[in-house]
mmCIF file of C-alpha atoms in Angstrom:
data_model
loop_
_atom_site.group_PDB
_atom_site.id
_atom_site.type_symbol
_atom_site.label_atom_id
_atom_site.label_comp_id
_atom_site.label_asym_id
_atom_site.label_seq_id
_atom_site.Cartn_x
_atom_site.Cartn_y
_atom_site.Cartn_z
ATOM 1 C CA GLU T 459 11.292 -1.663 -24.195
ATOM 2 C CA GLY T 460 10.539 -5.411 -23.264
ATOM 3 C CA GLY T 461 10.231 -7.336 -20.643
ATOM 4 C CA ASP T 462 12.929 -8.144 -18.636
ATOM 5 C CA ASP T 463 13.680 -4.172 -18.447
ATOM 6 C CA GLU T 464 9.701 -3.864 -17.347
ATOM 7 C CA ASP T 465 11.125 -6.439 -14.970
ATOM 8 C CA CYS T 466 13.802 -4.454 -14.027
ATOM 9 C CA PHE T 467 12.076 -1.416 -12.845
ATOM 10 C CA ALA T 468 9.650 -3.630 -10.542
ATOM 11 C CA THR T 469 12.517 -4.970 -8.468
ATOM 12 C CA PHE T 470 12.946 -0.660 -7.658
ATOM 13 C CA ALA T 471 10.223 -1.458 -5.173
ATOM 14 C CA TYR T 472 11.569 -3.372 -2.671
ATOM 15 C CA ASP T 473 15.882 -3.334 -3.898
ATOM 16 C CA HIS T 474 16.776 0.178 -3.064
ATOM 17 C CA ARG T 475 20.537 -1.048 -3.222
ATOM 18 C CA GLN T 476 20.565 -0.545 -7.115
ATOM 19 C CA TRP T 477 19.721 3.376 -6.989
ATOM 20 C CA TRP T 478 19.633 4.509 -3.713
ATOM 21 C CA ASN T 479 22.681 6.052 -3.640
ATOM 22 C CA ARG T 480 22.390 7.819 -6.791
ATOM 23 C CA PRO T 481 21.466 11.700 -5.289
ATOM 24 C CA GLU T 482 19.098 12.527 -7.742
ATOM 25 C CA LEU T 483 17.273 8.974 -7.456
ATOM 26 C CA ARG T 484 17.190 9.215 -4.261
ATOM 27 C CA THR T 485 15.819 13.615 -4.049
ATOM 28 C CA ALA T 486 13.010 12.183 -6.973
ATOM 29 C CA VAL T 487 11.747 9.425 -4.707
ATOM 30 C CA VAL T 488 11.800 11.585 -2.177
ATOM 31 C CA ALA T 489 10.763 14.883 -2.740
ATOM 32 C CA TRP T 490 7.612 13.149 -5.016
ATOM 33 C CA LYS T 491 6.951 11.275 -1.468
ATOM 34 C CA ARG T 492 6.391 14.756 -0.341
ATOM 35 C CA CYS T 493 3.595 16.008 -2.263
ATOM 36 C CA LEU T 494 2.087 12.335 -1.296
ATOM 37 C CA VAL T 495 2.178 13.383 2.012
ATOM 38 C CA GLU T 496 1.086 17.151 2.184
ATOM 39 C CA ALA T 497 -1.989 15.609 -0.526
ATOM 40 C CA LEU T 498 -3.128 12.944 2.553
ATOM 41 C CA HIS T 499 -2.787 15.744 5.022
ATOM 42 C CA ALA T 500 -4.917 17.761 2.904
ATOM 43 C CA GLY T 501 -7.726 15.349 3.662
ATOM 44 C CA CYS T 502 -7.764 14.074 -0.543
ATOM 45 C CA ALA T 503 -6.403 10.202 -0.163
ATOM 46 C CA ALA T 504 -6.769 9.540 -3.473
ATOM 47 C CA ARG T 505 -5.170 12.361 -4.633
ATOM 48 C CA ALA T 506 -2.121 10.519 -2.585
ATOM 49 C CA LEU T 507 -2.900 7.020 -4.480
ATOM 50 C CA ASN T 508 -2.890 9.181 -8.093
ATOM 51 C CA VAL T 509 0.605 10.991 -6.783
ATOM 52 C CA ALA T 510 1.702 6.961 -5.785
ATOM 53 C CA ARG T 511 0.894 6.251 -8.749
ATOM 54 C CA VAL T 512 2.706 8.295 -10.776
ATOM 55 C CA GLU T 513 -1.148 8.784 -13.232
ATOM 56 C CA LEU T 514 -0.075 10.130 -16.018
ATOM 57 C CA SER T 515 -2.432 12.019 -18.551
ATOM 58 C CA GLY T 516 -3.015 10.674 -21.637
ATOM 59 C CA ARG T 517 0.590 9.885 -22.916
ATOM 60 C CA PRO T 518 2.600 7.280 -22.936
ATOM 61 C CA ALA T 519 5.289 6.902 -19.045
ATOM 62 C CA SER T 520 9.114 8.746 -19.889
ATOM 63 C CA THR T 521 11.932 6.409 -17.932
ATOM 64 C CA CYS T 522 11.963 8.841 -14.837
ATOM 65 C CA GLU T 523 8.593 8.662 -14.219
ATOM 66 C CA ARG T 524 8.663 4.638 -14.956
ATOM 67 C CA PHE T 525 10.944 4.685 -12.241
ATOM 68 C CA LEU T 526 9.299 6.542 -9.841
ATOM 69 C CA ARG T 527 5.606 4.882 -10.675
ATOM 70 C CA SER T 528 8.261 1.090 -9.386
ATOM 71 C CA THR T 529 9.893 2.639 -6.627
ATOM 72 C CA MET T 530 6.756 4.360 -5.666
ATOM 73 C CA SER T 531 4.145 0.867 -5.991
ATOM 74 C CA GLY T 532 4.182 0.325 -2.798
ATOM 75 C CA TYR T 533 3.479 4.148 -1.062
ATOM 76 C CA ALA T 534 0.792 3.345 -3.934
ATOM 77 C CA SER T 535 -0.617 -0.297 -2.055
ATOM 78 C CA ALA T 536 -0.719 1.187 1.431
ATOM 79 C CA MET T 537 -2.931 4.516 -0.607
ATOM 80 C CA GLN T 538 -4.720 2.128 -1.720
ATOM 81 C CA TRP T 539 -5.997 0.685 1.231
ATOM 82 C CA TRP T 540 -6.150 3.911 2.805
ATOM 83 C CA VAL T 541 -8.840 5.225 0.263
ATOM 84 C CA GLN T 542 -10.972 1.336 0.720
ATOM 85 C CA LEU T 543 -10.753 1.991 4.211
ATOM 86 C CA GLU T 544 -12.653 5.762 3.702
ATOM 87 C CA ARG T 545 -15.184 3.040 1.207
ATOM 88 C CA PHE T 546 -15.827 1.258 3.796
ATOM 89 C CA ALA T 547 -16.262 3.734 6.377
ATOM 90 C CA VAL T 548 -18.755 5.116 4.796
ATOM 91 C CA GLU T 549 -20.069 1.402 3.284
ATOM 92 C CA LEU T 550 -20.470 0.356 7.936
ATOM 93 C CA SER T 551 -22.001 3.761 8.630
ATOM 94 C CA ASP T 552 -24.666 3.987 5.611
ATOM 95 C CA GLU T 553 -25.454 0.462 6.771
ATOM 96 C CA SER T 554 -27.002 -0.587 9.333
ATOM 97 C CA GLY T 555 -25.185 2.842 11.434
ATOM 98 C CA SER T 556 -22.422 2.173 14.194
ATOM 99 C CA ILE T 557 -24.053 -0.671 16.817
ATOM 100 C CA ALA T 558 -25.148 -3.102 14.121
ATOM 101 C CA ALA T 559 -21.444 -2.862 12.918
ATOM 102 C CA ALA T 560 -20.276 -3.258 16.137
ATOM 103 C CA GLU T 561 -22.941 -5.948 16.616
ATOM 104 C CA GLY T 562 -21.511 -7.587 13.124
ATOM 105 C CA ALA T 563 -17.414 -6.910 14.525
ATOM 106 C CA VAL T 564 -16.741 -10.971 14.313
ATOM 107 C CA GLN T 565 -19.319 -13.055 11.344
ATOM 108 C CA GLU T 566 -19.074 -16.264 10.954
ATOM 109 C CA ASP T 567 -17.987 -17.399 7.308
ATOM 110 C CA SER T 568 -19.776 -20.164 5.449
ATOM 111 C CA SER T 569 -17.593 -23.082 6.770
ATOM 112 C CA GLY T 570 -18.492 -21.583 10.365
ATOM 113 C CA SER T 571 -15.351 -20.277 11.455
ATOM 114 C CA ALA T 572 -15.046 -16.948 13.238
ATOM 115 C CA ARG T 573 -14.611 -14.071 9.969
ATOM 116 C CA THR T 574 -13.322 -10.791 11.195
ATOM 117 C CA SER T 575 -14.050 -7.722 10.750
ATOM 118 C CA LEU T 576 -10.417 -7.254 8.645
ATOM 119 C CA SER T 577 -10.891 -10.623 7.033
ATOM 120 C CA GLU T 578 -13.898 -8.555 5.093
ATOM 121 C CA PHE T 579 -12.177 -5.176 4.699
ATOM 122 C CA VAL T 580 -9.318 -7.100 2.861
ATOM 123 C CA ALA T 581 -10.905 -9.460 0.827
ATOM 124 C CA ARG T 582 -13.669 -6.954 -0.571
ATOM 125 C CA GLY T 583 -10.125 -5.011 -1.636
ATOM 126 C CA MET T 584 -9.234 -7.736 -2.919
ATOM 127 C CA ALA T 585 -12.551 -8.452 -4.805
ATOM 128 C CA ALA T 586 -11.730 -5.280 -6.054
ATOM 129 C CA VAL T 587 -9.179 -5.188 -8.785
ATOM 130 C CA PRO T 588 -8.502 -8.759 -11.380
ATOM 131 C CA GLU T 589 -6.147 -11.580 -9.542
ATOM 132 C CA GLU T 590 -4.542 -11.733 -12.934
ATOM 133 C CA ASP T 591 -3.297 -6.875 -11.965
ATOM 134 C CA LEU T 592 -2.104 -8.035 -9.341
ATOM 135 C CA ASP T 593 0.665 -10.711 -7.336
ATOM 136 C CA TRP T 594 -0.305 -10.530 -3.836
ATOM 137 C CA ASP T 595 3.716 -11.212 -2.658
ATOM 138 C CA PHE T 596 5.580 -8.504 -5.127
ATOM 139 C CA GLU T 597 3.264 -6.216 -2.509
ATOM 140 C CA TRP T 598 3.927 -7.188 0.728
ATOM 141 C CA ARG T 599 7.590 -6.498 -0.590
ATOM 142 C CA ALA T 600 7.221 -3.642 -2.027
ATOM 143 C CA LEU T 601 5.454 -2.326 0.675
ATOM 144 C CA MET T 602 7.751 -3.922 3.818
ATOM 145 C CA TRP T 603 10.663 -1.949 1.752
ATOM 146 C CA LEU T 604 9.473 1.344 1.689
ATOM 147 C CA PRO T 605 11.919 4.051 -0.121
ATOM 148 C CA GLY T 606 12.861 6.533 1.945
ATOM 149 C CA PHE T 607 10.679 5.939 5.375
ATOM 150 C CA SER T 608 11.466 5.288 8.876
ATOM 151 C CA SER T 609 8.628 5.568 11.000
ATOM 152 C CA GLU T 610 9.768 6.415 13.638
ATOM 153 C CA SER T 611 10.140 10.308 11.344
ATOM 154 C CA GLU T 612 6.427 9.899 9.383
ATOM 155 C CA GLY T 613 3.576 11.802 10.413
ATOM 156 C CA PRO T 614 0.865 9.452 12.213
ATOM 157 C CA LEU T 615 -0.760 9.644 9.292
ATOM 158 C CA LEU T 616 1.173 8.364 6.414
ATOM 159 C CA LEU T 617 2.506 5.552 9.316
ATOM 160 C CA ALA T 618 -1.308 4.865 9.463
ATOM 161 C CA ALA T 619 -1.925 4.189 6.012
ATOM 162 C CA VAL T 620 1.022 1.691 5.637
ATOM 163 C CA GLU T 621 -0.070 -0.620 8.903
ATOM 164 C CA LEU T 622 -2.863 -0.426 7.500
ATOM 165 C CA GLY T 623 -1.418 -1.381 4.342
ATOM 166 C CA ARG T 624 1.151 -4.331 6.085
ATOM 167 C CA ALA T 625 -1.638 -5.176 7.635
ATOM 168 C CA CYS T 626 -4.483 -6.712 4.541
ATOM 169 C CA VAL T 627 -1.959 -7.006 2.340
ATOM 170 C CA SER T 628 -0.349 -10.010 4.620
ATOM 171 C CA LEU T 629 -3.724 -11.112 5.271
ATOM 172 C CA ALA T 630 -4.076 -11.457 0.837
ATOM 173 C CA SER T 631 -0.269 -13.045 0.273
ATOM 174 C CA GLY T 632 -0.436 -15.313 2.869
ATOM 175 C CA ALA T 633 -2.519 -17.750 0.573
ATOM 176 C CA THR T 634 0.675 -17.252 -1.064
ATOM 177 C CA ARG T 635 3.976 -16.912 1.469
ATOM 178 C CA SER T 636 4.045 -18.654 4.901
ATOM 179 C CA ALA T 637 2.508 -15.293 7.061
ATOM 180 C CA ALA T 638 2.807 -14.765 10.933
ATOM 181 C CA ASP T 639 -0.582 -15.151 12.283
ATOM 182 C CA ASP T 640 0.108 -12.264 14.285
ATOM 183 C CA ALA T 641 2.216 -10.371 11.552
ATOM 184 C CA PRO T 642 -1.769 -8.424 10.225
ATOM 185 C CA TRP T 643 -2.754 -7.506 13.890
ATOM 186 C CA ASN T 644 0.416 -6.071 14.629
ATOM 187 C CA HIS T 645 -0.004 -3.875 11.991
ATOM 188 C CA ILE T 646 -3.291 -2.726 12.607
ATOM 189 C CA VAL T 647 -2.123 -2.191 16.777
ATOM 190 C CA ASN T 648 0.395 -0.094 14.872
ATOM 191 C CA THR T 649 -2.155 1.800 13.343
ATOM 192 C CA VAL T 650 -4.336 2.106 15.734
ATOM 193 C CA VAL T 651 -1.757 3.846 18.162
ATOM 194 C CA SER T 652 0.504 6.012 15.348
ATOM 195 C CA LEU T 653 -3.061 7.955 15.007
#
């Protein structure tokens, strides 16, 4: 199980042509996604994140589990941002109440330029993950091409989580990828509209 094998598994996250036409693999991914959605609808975002990450307890992952972990990585990214949003909301309400949070929606950073709450949220989320552990371009690709995801047929909660993740990753990957300035905001609008 060398690096080439791991690279091959990583491409499954955004190149579905390699496996989507195999019914047994497609069924496994759709069923796993259903478990994630059920946890999300039960109000257990942290559990949905664990499902998306294919968290195992104390044993090495099988080939099938590694496949699921790779193909679900975009969903894991979306769930990570959704969990971060829950934490961020609690922090804002604990810090100074909703009036002060609304007044601080646009702040100035050290360079004197306006910094939005979304930028602050993304900065906090990025700081929570060690840089060497994450490739923001990979995260962006995995979130843009989710297996079994259709914005027309998904429930509003999963759609909101995915759009939030896409907004955050668009901003986070901007340093290494030429991202459209409006892309994160369009995703935020889609998040709000879906709810």
